[in-house]
């Protein structure tokens, strides 16, 4: 092998997809402004002094185009000097935070891609690399069944395999040579571990032959000799002066001329001895005479142009890479697929064993014993291969919220495969366009429903493998369904063995110390959002689920827990000061802004949903205008209102004004609102589902429609219809509630003897004709109403009739008229409701139809109504409609009459 091979190691190669270091190009949205850093050599600063450059940067910062830290206040009609000042100060803190991040990371994609380096990763040089952040540890090792749980065999110590100043430990797990195999001749030999085939598997040439071809193609005849021996001339000059034939005394030495003069003299004396090819350009370089200005050199322009035109022999370089077949033949993995392992840490308080924070597959508790991580590196034939493309993001969302574990009919934990087979087709048939999964991220205690997360990068092993979850997401995409996840970054489980609490023996690794580090009521730990390494962990976690599992969005759970030091449990009066006083955690808000900016920059079609009971101002406003940058916000007050009405208020005392005020949401942001009549909270958090409240045991005791059943069915449909159509462009329903599941959800706990009898869904109810089939039929038609007519995506509601006496609500969305009569007994034969357009209106959805378990009070010949030219509700025309008690109708303008 020729000596010029040493130059190849300095060629910057673009990583291949088989390496964990792949960088993908990203397209930034126009609204996202990330600070950019341009690195320049001091010699190319265009003659600007540091003060001039500082003034220029300061000027840019003070007047960035399109940035207004208080821009959304005017839009929402908020006039409050104190809050405006707070937003400006928060924006300055955000800029400082971004600058601090860019001192540590190349860019924000790098900040959000820690999973490419940290954790367990296959290296192309027949090994597995492990990295972990444990700043409080003194020693780090990987223990597992692959090394008999030895704390010394695979270790990292300072001065050994790696420990940097930020507390990141690095361990190399070398693959093992098979018996009779010899080590690779090239210490940098790479393997394409993923693909069975590449040139390396079938190339009969030796490495020497490959590199010789590279040298022959890259170097011109005779050129490589002088590049490889770049000190030859210098050595000859030195020999002339100090060698055995050189001057022996100071008198003979005389004055030593400067280097340039010596070189020119030597070149003139040896011009006849120069055996270089005459076609080679000159490589003579000298500086421009300025002291220390080593970057400004004068060289031959022809030589420079010729050198820059050269292309490194990358093709030959990659020809030395071998494929997986060659790797399997020669090596066995240092840590095999499926191995159990933990990280062993020696700390000031003694040795600890932990599940790595970045582990991607975890068994949190094995038969009461300590949990462990599972090394997940399936061979190519077992790795899931994606089939379907992601669906396009719709203009409105119809979200089906589900929990995989309780999605089966049997009293046991259901699997991803069960969900794919039974639930996904139902979601599609029911008319939804997105499924939102709760409890998918690994958690130790099943009864917590997945909200006390222990391992943020791991899919819950109780439902299946990572490949199973990939198949679930892919199958959903094949059905045209987006897949959202409930993401819990507002707090973390307090477990020390499998979670992050006291991870490295210190109390300030991921979480705050003292009282601030603990949730006041839930016993969970609170993240330290101002720490760059914690931000690195959380932002990378969001990006991980999108990159690895192709999820389409996140519902950020319980933001009030993180945004306020009182965890959102204080009494809110509506005073703006409550959103910027001493109890507001500015660092948490900055994290949410960074999360939204980074996610939308890396994945422009991502959907982020804010679940904040306090409805913090600017949740869905652009970050460039002082907002937090979410796409939708959840309005939980609607569900609380319905639950209060059903449990505590007589039907005749329901307030129509309160219904409308609650469902309309935040002024100026109603189009970004996500509403639900009930989600998992009602049925999982110890309470009853609406169907359980409305029906009780009525369904079990009666097979015919009676007053109690009629009331329950009527309110069930009306509550859903008005919640779905009066608000924003997003609606959510929890699994089973669409057909009136008569039982609540109760996870197995000690209080119920760990019973699974209520931790499931009774899908068999849909196999028998009756109320449940009828409610599902209404749900499908309600979803189709928007799917076909795009009602909630094309228009915002114009609420023009709210009457607390008659208990009637009416509003328009484009050419569609919605009328609700909540009165428990009063029906109206000719109820006047205003409309703008004169013409014929036809009923396209009626909750009182018999096919929906209604009374069928409106005959077919009464389904079309003509307008009357009379001003009602501020409109030029009106309809005189039949309104049965506890019923709702949707009219569509089918014919316009011109006067």
Coordinates of N, CA, C and O in Angstrom, one line a residue, residues 195-350:
X195 N -27.5 -3.0 4.7 CA -27.8 -3.7 3.4 C -27.0 -5.0 3.2 O -25.8 -5.0 3.6
X196 N -27.7 -6.0 2.7 CA -27.0 -7.2 2.4 C -25.9 -7.0 1.3 O -24.9 -7.6 1.3
X197 N -26.3 -6.2 0.3 CA -25.4 -6.1 -0.9 C -24.8 -4.7 -1.0 O -25.4 -3.7 -0.7
X198 N -23.5 -4.7 -1.2 CA -22.8 -3.6 -1.8 C -21.5 -4.0 -2.4 O -21.2 -5.2 -2.4
X199 N -20.8 -3.1 -2.9 CA -19.6 -3.5 -3.7 C -18.6 -4.3 -2.9 O -17.9 -5.1 -3.4
X200 N -18.6 -4.0 -1.6 CA -17.6 -4.7 -0.7 C -17.8 -6.2 -0.7 O -16.9 -6.9 -0.5
X201 N -19.1 -6.6 -0.9 CA -19.3 -8.1 -0.8 C -18.8 -8.8 -2.0 O -18.6 -10.0 -1.9
X202 N -18.8 -8.2 -3.1 CA -18.5 -8.9 -4.4 C -17.2 -8.4 -5.0 O -16.9 -8.8 -6.1
X203 N -16.5 -7.5 -4.4 CA -15.2 -7.0 -4.9 C -14.1 -7.9 -4.6 O -13.7 -8.1 -3.4
X204 N -13.5 -8.5 -5.6 CA -12.4 -9.4 -5.4 C -11.0 -8.7 -5.3 O -10.1 -9.4 -4.9
X205 N -11.0 -7.4 -5.5 CA -9.7 -6.7 -5.4 C -9.3 -6.6 -3.9 O -10.2 -6.5 -3.0
X206 N -8.1 -6.6 -3.7 CA -7.5 -6.3 -2.4 C -7.6 -4.8 -2.1 O -7.7 -4.0 -3.0
X207 N -7.5 -4.4 -0.8 CA -7.5 -3.0 -0.5 C -6.3 -2.3 -1.2 O -6.5 -1.1 -1.7
X208 N -5.2 -3.0 -1.3 CA -4.1 -2.4 -2.0 C -4.4 -2.0 -3.5 O -4.0 -1.0 -4.0
X209 N -5.1 -3.0 -4.1 CA -5.4 -2.7 -5.5 C -6.4 -1.5 -5.7 O -6.3 -0.7 -6.6
X210 N -7.3 -1.4 -4.8 CA -8.3 -0.4 -4.8 C -7.7 1.0 -4.6 O -7.9 1.9 -5.4
X211 N -6.8 1.1 -3.6 CA -6.1 2.3 -3.4 C -5.1 2.7 -4.5 O -4.8 3.9 -4.7
X212 N -4.5 1.7 -5.1 CA -3.6 2.0 -6.2 C -4.3 2.6 -7.4 O -3.9 3.5 -8.0
X213 N -5.6 2.0 -7.6 CA -6.4 2.6 -8.7 C -6.8 4.1 -8.3 O -6.8 4.9 -9.2
X214 N -7.0 4.3 -7.1 CA -7.4 5.7 -6.6 C -6.2 6.6 -6.8 O -6.4 7.7 -7.3
X215 N -5.0 6.2 -6.5 CA -3.8 7.0 -6.6 C -3.6 7.3 -8.1 O -3.2 8.4 -8.5
X216 N -3.7 6.2 -8.9 CA -3.4 6.4 -10.3 C -4.4 7.4 -11.0 O -4.0 8.1 -11.9
X217 N -5.6 7.4 -10.5 CA -6.6 8.3 -11.1 C -6.5 9.8 -10.5 O -6.6 10.7 -11.3
X218 N -6.1 9.9 -9.3 CA -6.1 11.2 -8.6 C -4.9 12.0 -8.9 O -4.9 13.2 -9.2
X219 N -3.7 11.4 -8.8 CA -2.5 12.1 -8.9 C -2.0 12.1 -10.4 O -2.2 11.2 -11.1
X220 N -1.4 13.2 -10.8 CA -0.8 13.3 -12.1 C 0.6 12.6 -12.0 O 1.2 12.5 -10.9
X221 N 1.1 12.1 -13.1 CA 2.4 11.4 -13.0 C 3.5 12.2 -12.3 O 3.8 13.4 -12.7
X222 N 4.1 11.7 -11.3 CA 5.2 12.3 -10.6 C 4.7 13.3 -9.5 O 5.5 13.7 -8.7
X223 N 3.4 13.7 -9.5 CA 2.9 14.7 -8.6 C 2.9 14.1 -7.2 O 3.2 14.8 -6.2
X224 N 2.5 12.9 -7.0 CA 2.3 12.3 -5.7 C 3.6 12.3 -4.9 O 3.6 12.4 -3.7
X225 N 4.7 12.1 -5.6 CA 6.0 12.0 -4.9 C 6.3 13.3 -4.1 O 6.6 13.2 -2.9
X226 N 6.0 14.4 -4.6 CA 6.4 15.7 -4.0 C 5.3 16.1 -2.9 O 5.6 16.8 -2.0
X227 N 4.1 15.6 -3.1 CA 3.1 15.9 -2.1 C 3.3 15.0 -0.9 O 3.2 15.4 0.2
X228 N 3.6 13.7 -1.2 CA 3.9 12.8 -0.1 C 5.2 13.2 0.6 O 5.3 13.1 1.9
X229 N 6.1 13.7 -0.1 CA 7.4 14.1 0.5 C 7.6 15.6 0.5 O 8.5 16.2 -0.1
X230 N 6.6 16.3 1.2 CA 6.6 17.7 1.1 C 7.7 18.4 1.9 O 7.9 19.6 1.8
X231 N 8.5 17.6 2.7 CA 9.6 18.2 3.4 C 10.9 17.9 2.7 O 12.0 18.1 3.3
X232 N 10.9 17.4 1.5 CA 12.1 17.0 0.8 C 13.0 18.2 0.6 O 14.2 18.2 0.9
X233 N 12.5 19.3 0.1 CA 13.3 20.5 -0.2 C 13.8 21.1 1.1 O 15.0 21.5 1.2
X234 N 13.0 21.1 2.1 CA 13.4 21.7 3.4 C 14.5 20.9 4.0 O 15.5 21.4 4.5
X235 N 14.4 19.6 3.8 CA 15.4 18.7 4.4 C 16.8 18.9 3.7 O 17.8 18.9 4.3
X236 N 16.7 19.1 2.4 CA 18.0 19.4 1.6 C 18.6 20.7 2.0 O 19.8 20.8 2.2
X237 N 17.8 21.7 2.2 CA 18.3 23.0 2.7 C 18.9 22.8 4.1 O 20.0 23.4 4.3
X238 N 18.3 22.1 4.9 CA 18.8 21.9 6.3 C 20.1 21.2 6.2 O 21.1 21.5 6.9
X239 N 20.2 20.2 5.3 CA 21.4 19.4 5.2 C 22.6 20.2 4.7 O 23.7 20.1 5.1
X240 N 22.3 21.1 3.8 CA 23.3 22.0 3.2 C 23.9 22.9 4.3 O 25.1 23.2 4.3
X241 N 23.1 23.3 5.2 CA 23.5 24.3 6.3 C 24.1 23.5 7.5 O 25.2 23.9 8.0
X242 N 23.4 22.5 7.9 CA 23.9 21.8 9.1 C 24.4 20.4 8.9 O 24.7 19.8 9.9
X243 N 24.4 19.9 7.7 CA 24.8 18.6 7.4 C 26.3 18.4 7.5 O 27.1 19.4 7.7
X244 N 26.8 17.2 7.3 CA 28.3 17.0 7.5 C 29.1 17.7 6.4 O 30.3 18.0 6.6
X245 N 28.5 18.1 5.3 CA 29.2 18.8 4.2 C 28.9 20.3 4.3 O 29.4 21.1 3.4
X246 N 28.2 20.7 5.3 CA 27.9 22.1 5.4 C 29.0 22.9 6.1 O 30.1 22.4 6.4
X247 N 28.8 24.2 6.4 CA 29.8 25.0 7.1 C 30.2 24.4 8.5 O 29.3 23.9 9.2
X248 N 31.5 24.5 8.8 CA 31.9 23.9 10.0 C 32.2 24.9 11.1 O 32.3 24.6 12.3
X249 N 32.4 26.2 10.6 CA 32.7 27.3 11.6 C 31.7 28.4 11.3 O 31.1 28.5 10.3
X250 N 31.7 29.4 12.2 CA 30.8 30.5 12.1 C 31.3 31.4 10.9 O 30.5 32.0 10.2
X251 N 32.6 31.4 10.7 CA 33.1 32.2 9.5 C 32.6 31.6 8.2 O 32.3 32.3 7.3
X252 N 32.7 30.3 8.1 CA 32.2 29.6 6.9 C 30.7 29.8 6.8 O 30.1 29.8 5.7
X253 N 30.0 29.8 7.9 CA 28.5 29.9 7.8 C 28.1 31.3 7.2 O 27.2 31.3 6.4
X254 N 28.8 32.3 7.5 CA 28.5 33.7 7.1 C 27.0 34.0 7.5 O 26.4 33.4 8.3
X255 N 26.5 35.1 6.9 CA 25.1 35.5 7.2 C 24.1 34.6 6.5 O 24.2 34.3 5.3
X256 N 23.2 34.1 7.3 CA 22.1 33.3 6.7 C 21.0 34.1 6.1 O 20.4 34.9 6.8
X257 N 20.9 34.1 4.8 CA 19.8 34.9 4.2 C 18.4 34.5 4.6 O 18.2 33.4 5.2
X258 N 17.4 35.3 4.3 CA 16.1 35.0 4.7 C 15.6 33.7 3.9 O 16.2 33.3 2.9
X259 N 14.5 33.1 4.3 CA 14.1 31.9 3.8 C 13.7 32.0 2.3 O 14.1 31.1 1.5
X260 N 13.1 33.1 1.9 CA 12.7 33.3 0.5 C 14.0 33.4 -0.4 O 14.1 32.7 -1.5
X261 N 15.0 34.1 0.0 CA 16.2 34.2 -0.7 C 16.9 32.9 -0.8 O 17.4 32.5 -1.9
X262 N 17.0 32.2 0.3 CA 17.6 30.9 0.3 C 16.9 29.9 -0.7 O 17.6 29.2 -1.5
X263 N 15.6 30.0 -0.7 CA 14.9 29.1 -1.5 C 15.1 29.4 -3.0 O 15.3 28.5 -3.8
X264 N 15.1 30.7 -3.3 CA 15.3 31.1 -4.7 C 16.7 30.7 -5.2 O 16.9 30.2 -6.3
X265 N 17.8 30.9 -4.3 CA 19.1 30.5 -4.6 C 19.3 29.0 -4.9 O 19.9 28.6 -5.8
X266 N 18.6 28.3 -3.9 CA 18.7 26.9 -4.0 C 18.0 26.4 -5.3 O 18.5 25.5 -6.0
X267 N 16.9 27.0 -5.6 CA 16.2 26.6 -6.8 C 17.0 26.9 -8.1 O 17.0 26.1 -9.0
X268 N 17.7 28.0 -8.1 CA 18.5 28.3 -9.3 C 19.7 27.4 -9.4 O 20.0 26.9 -10.5
X269 N 20.3 27.0 -8.3 CA 21.4 26.1 -8.4 C 21.1 24.7 -8.8 O 21.8 24.0 -9.4
X270 N 19.8 24.3 -8.4 CA 19.4 22.9 -8.7 C 18.4 22.8 -9.8 O 17.7 21.8 -9.9
X271 N 18.3 23.9 -10.7 CA 17.3 23.8 -11.7 C 17.6 22.6 -12.7 O 16.6 22.1 -13.3
X272 N 18.8 22.3 -12.9 CA 19.1 21.2 -13.8 C 19.0 19.9 -13.2 O 18.9 18.9 -13.9
X273 N 18.9 19.9 -11.8 CA 18.8 18.6 -11.1 C 17.3 18.2 -10.8 O 17.0 17.2 -10.3
X274 N 16.4 19.2 -11.1 CA 15.0 19.0 -10.7 C 14.4 17.9 -11.7 O 14.3 18.1 -12.9
X275 N 14.0 16.8 -11.1 CA 13.5 15.7 -11.9 C 12.0 15.6 -11.9 O 11.4 14.6 -12.3
X276 N 11.3 16.7 -11.5 CA 9.9 16.7 -11.5 C 9.4 16.8 -13.0 O 10.1 17.5 -13.8
X277 N 8.3 16.2 -13.3 CA 7.8 16.4 -14.7 C 7.5 17.9 -15.0 O 7.1 18.6 -14.1
X278 N 7.9 18.3 -16.2 CA 7.8 19.7 -16.6 C 6.4 20.2 -16.7 O 6.1 21.4 -16.6
X279 N 5.4 19.3 -16.8 CA 4.0 19.8 -16.9 C 3.3 20.1 -15.6 O 2.2 20.5 -15.5
X280 N 4.0 19.8 -14.5 CA 3.5 20.1 -13.2 C 3.5 21.6 -12.9 O 4.5 22.2 -13.1
X281 N 2.4 22.1 -12.3 CA 2.4 23.5 -11.9 C 3.3 23.7 -10.7 O 3.7 22.8 -10.0
X282 N 3.6 25.0 -10.5 CA 4.4 25.4 -9.3 C 3.6 25.4 -8.0 O 2.5 25.8 -8.0
X283 N 4.2 24.9 -7.0 CA 3.6 24.9 -5.7 C 4.3 25.8 -4.7 O 4.2 25.7 -3.5
X284 N 5.1 26.8 -5.3 CA 5.8 27.7 -4.5 C 4.8 28.7 -3.8 O 3.9 29.2 -4.5
X285 N 4.9 28.9 -2.5 CA 4.0 29.9 -1.8 C 4.9 30.7 -0.9 O 5.9 30.3 -0.4
X286 N 4.6 32.0 -0.8 CA 5.2 32.9 0.1 C 4.1 33.8 0.7 O 3.0 33.9 0.2
X287 N 4.4 34.3 1.9 CA 3.4 35.2 2.5 C 3.5 36.6 1.9 O 4.4 36.9 1.1
X288 N 2.6 37.5 2.3 CA 2.6 38.8 1.7 C 3.5 39.8 2.5 O 3.3 41.0 2.4
X289 N 4.2 39.3 3.5 CA 5.1 40.2 4.2 C 4.5 40.7 5.5 O 5.3 41.3 6.3
X290 N 3.3 40.4 5.8 CA 2.7 40.9 7.0 C 2.9 39.9 8.2 O 2.8 38.7 8.0
X291 N 3.3 40.5 9.3 CA 3.7 39.6 10.4 C 2.4 38.8 10.9 O 1.4 39.4 11.0
X292 N 2.6 37.6 11.1 CA 1.6 36.6 11.6 C 0.4 36.4 10.7 O -0.6 35.8 11.1
X293 N 0.4 37.0 9.5 CA -0.7 36.8 8.6 C -0.5 35.6 7.7 O -0.3 35.6 6.6
X294 N -0.6 34.4 8.4 CA -0.2 33.2 7.8 C -1.3 32.7 6.8 O -1.1 31.8 6.0
X295 N -2.5 33.3 6.8 CA -3.6 32.9 5.9 C -3.5 33.6 4.6 O -4.2 33.2 3.7
X296 N -2.8 34.7 4.5 CA -2.7 35.4 3.3 C -1.4 35.0 2.6 O -0.3 35.5 2.9
X297 N -1.5 34.1 1.6 CA -0.3 33.6 0.9 C -0.5 33.9 -0.5 O -1.6 34.0 -1.1
X298 N 0.7 34.0 -1.2 CA 0.7 34.2 -2.7 C 1.1 32.9 -3.3 O 2.2 32.4 -3.0
X299 N 0.3 32.4 -4.2 CA 0.6 31.1 -4.8 C 0.3 31.3 -6.3 O -0.2 32.3 -6.8
X300 N 0.7 30.2 -7.0 CA 0.5 30.2 -8.5 C -1.0 30.0 -8.8 O -1.6 29.0 -8.4
X301 N -1.7 31.0 -9.5 CA -3.1 30.8 -9.7 C -3.5 29.6 -10.5 O -4.5 29.0 -10.3
X302 N -2.6 29.2 -11.4 CA -2.8 28.0 -12.2 C -2.8 26.8 -11.3 O -3.7 25.9 -11.4
X303 N -1.9 26.8 -10.4 CA -1.8 25.6 -9.5 C -3.0 25.6 -8.6 O -3.6 24.5 -8.4
X304 N -3.4 26.8 -8.1 CA -4.6 26.8 -7.2 C -5.8 26.3 -7.9 O -6.6 25.5 -7.4
X305 N -6.1 26.8 -9.1 CA -7.3 26.4 -9.9 C -7.2 24.9 -10.2 O -8.3 24.2 -10.1
X306 N -6.1 24.4 -10.5 CA -6.0 22.9 -10.8 C -6.2 22.1 -9.6 O -6.9 21.1 -9.6
X307 N -5.7 22.6 -8.4 CA -5.9 21.8 -7.2 C -7.4 21.8 -6.8 O -7.9 20.7 -6.3
X308 N -8.0 22.9 -6.9 CA -9.4 23.0 -6.5 C -10.3 22.2 -7.4 O -11.4 21.8 -7.0
X309 N -9.9 21.9 -8.6 CA -10.7 21.2 -9.5 C -10.6 19.7 -9.3 O -11.4 18.9 -9.8
X310 N -9.7 19.2 -8.5 CA -9.5 17.8 -8.2 C -10.6 17.3 -7.3 O -11.1 18.0 -6.5
X311 N -11.1 16.1 -7.6 CA -12.1 15.5 -6.9 C -11.5 14.3 -6.1 O -10.9 13.4 -6.8
X312 N -11.7 14.2 -4.8 CA -11.1 13.1 -4.1 C -11.7 11.7 -4.6 O -12.9 11.7 -5.1
X313 N -11.0 10.7 -4.6 CA -11.4 9.4 -5.1 C -12.4 8.7 -4.2 O -12.2 7.6 -3.7
X314 N -13.5 9.4 -3.9 CA -14.5 8.8 -3.0 C -15.1 7.5 -3.5 O -15.3 6.6 -2.7
X315 N -15.3 7.4 -4.8 CA -15.8 6.1 -5.3 C -15.0 4.9 -5.0 O -15.5 3.9 -4.6
X316 N -13.7 5.1 -5.0 CA -12.8 4.0 -4.7 C -12.8 3.8 -3.2 O -12.7 2.7 -2.7
X317 N -12.9 4.9 -2.5 CA -12.9 4.8 -1.0 C -14.1 3.9 -0.6 O -14.0 3.0 0.3
X318 N -15.3 4.2 -1.1 CA -16.4 3.4 -0.7 C -16.4 2.0 -1.2 O -17.1 1.1 -0.7
X319 N -15.6 1.7 -2.2 CA -15.4 0.4 -2.7 C -14.8 -0.5 -1.7 O -14.9 -1.8 -1.7
X320 N -14.1 0.1 -0.7 CA -13.5 -0.7 0.3 C -14.5 -1.1 1.4 O -14.2 -1.9 2.3
X321 N -15.6 -0.5 1.4 CA -16.6 -0.8 2.4 C -17.3 -2.1 2.1 O -17.6 -2.5 1.0
X322 N -17.5 -2.9 3.1 CA -18.1 -4.2 2.9 C -19.5 -4.3 3.4 O -19.9 -3.4 4.3
X323 N -20.3 -5.2 2.9 CA -21.7 -5.3 3.3 C -21.9 -6.1 4.5 O -21.0 -6.6 5.2
X324 N -23.2 -6.3 4.8 CA -23.6 -7.1 6.0 C -23.1 -8.5 5.9 O -22.8 -9.1 6.9
X325 N -23.2 -9.1 4.7 CA -22.8 -10.5 4.6 C -21.3 -10.7 5.0 O -21.0 -11.6 5.8
X326 N -20.5 -9.7 4.7 CA -19.1 -9.8 5.1 C -19.0 -9.7 6.6 O -18.2 -10.4 7.2
X327 N -19.8 -8.8 7.1 CA -19.7 -8.6 8.6 C -20.2 -9.8 9.3 O -19.5 -10.2 10.3
X328 N -21.3 -10.4 8.9 CA -21.8 -11.6 9.6 C -20.8 -12.7 9.5 O -20.6 -13.5 10.5
X329 N -20.1 -12.8 8.4 CA -19.2 -13.9 8.2 C -18.0 -13.8 9.2 O -17.4 -14.7 9.7
X330 N -17.6 -12.5 9.4 CA -16.4 -12.3 10.1 C -16.6 -12.0 11.6 O -15.7 -12.3 12.4
X331 N -17.7 -11.4 12.0 CA -17.9 -10.9 13.4 C -19.2 -11.4 14.0 O -20.1 -11.8 13.3
X332 N -19.2 -11.5 15.3 CA -20.4 -11.6 16.1 C -20.6 -10.3 16.8 O -19.6 -9.7 17.2
X333 N -21.8 -9.8 17.1 CA -22.0 -8.5 17.7 C -21.5 -8.5 19.1 O -21.7 -9.4 19.9
X334 N -20.9 -7.3 19.4 CA -20.4 -7.2 20.8 C -21.6 -7.1 21.8 O -21.4 -7.6 22.9
X335 N -22.7 -6.6 21.4 CA -24.0 -6.7 22.1 C -25.1 -7.1 21.2 O -25.5 -6.3 20.3
X336 N -25.5 -8.4 21.3 CA -26.4 -8.9 20.3 C -27.8 -8.3 20.4 O -28.2 -7.7 21.4
X337 N -28.6 -8.3 19.3 CA -29.9 -7.9 19.3 C -30.7 -8.6 20.4 O -30.7 -9.8 20.5
X338 N -31.5 -7.8 21.1 CA -32.3 -8.4 22.2 C -31.6 -8.5 23.5 O -32.2 -9.0 24.5
X339 N -30.4 -8.1 23.6 CA -29.6 -8.2 24.9 C -30.3 -7.3 26.0 O -30.7 -6.2 25.7
X340 N -30.2 -7.8 27.2 CA -30.7 -7.0 28.3 C -29.5 -6.2 28.9 O -28.4 -6.8 29.0
X341 N -29.6 -4.9 29.2 CA -28.5 -4.2 29.7 C -29.0 -3.0 30.6 O -30.1 -2.6 30.5
X342 N -28.1 -2.5 31.4 CA -28.3 -1.3 32.2 C -26.9 -0.5 32.2 O -25.9 -1.1 31.8
X343 N -27.0 0.7 32.6 CA -25.8 1.5 32.7 C -25.4 1.5 34.2 O -26.2 1.7 35.1
X344 N -24.1 1.2 34.5 CA -23.6 1.2 35.8 C -22.8 2.4 36.1 O -21.9 2.8 35.3
X345 N -23.1 3.1 37.1 CA -22.5 4.4 37.5 C -21.9 4.3 38.9 O -22.5 3.8 39.8
X346 N -20.7 4.8 39.0 CA -20.1 5.0 40.3 C -20.2 6.5 40.7 O -19.7 7.3 39.9
X347 N -20.8 6.8 41.8 CA -21.1 8.1 42.2 C -20.5 8.4 43.5 O -20.1 7.5 44.3
X348 N -20.5 9.7 44.0 CA -20.0 10.0 45.3 C -20.8 9.3 46.4 O -20.3 9.1 47.5
X349 N -22.0 8.8 46.1 CA -22.8 8.1 47.1 C -22.8 6.6 46.9 O -23.6 5.9 47.5
X350 N -21.9 6.1 46.0 CA -21.8 4.7 45.8 C -22.2 4.3 44.4 O -22.6 5.1 43.6

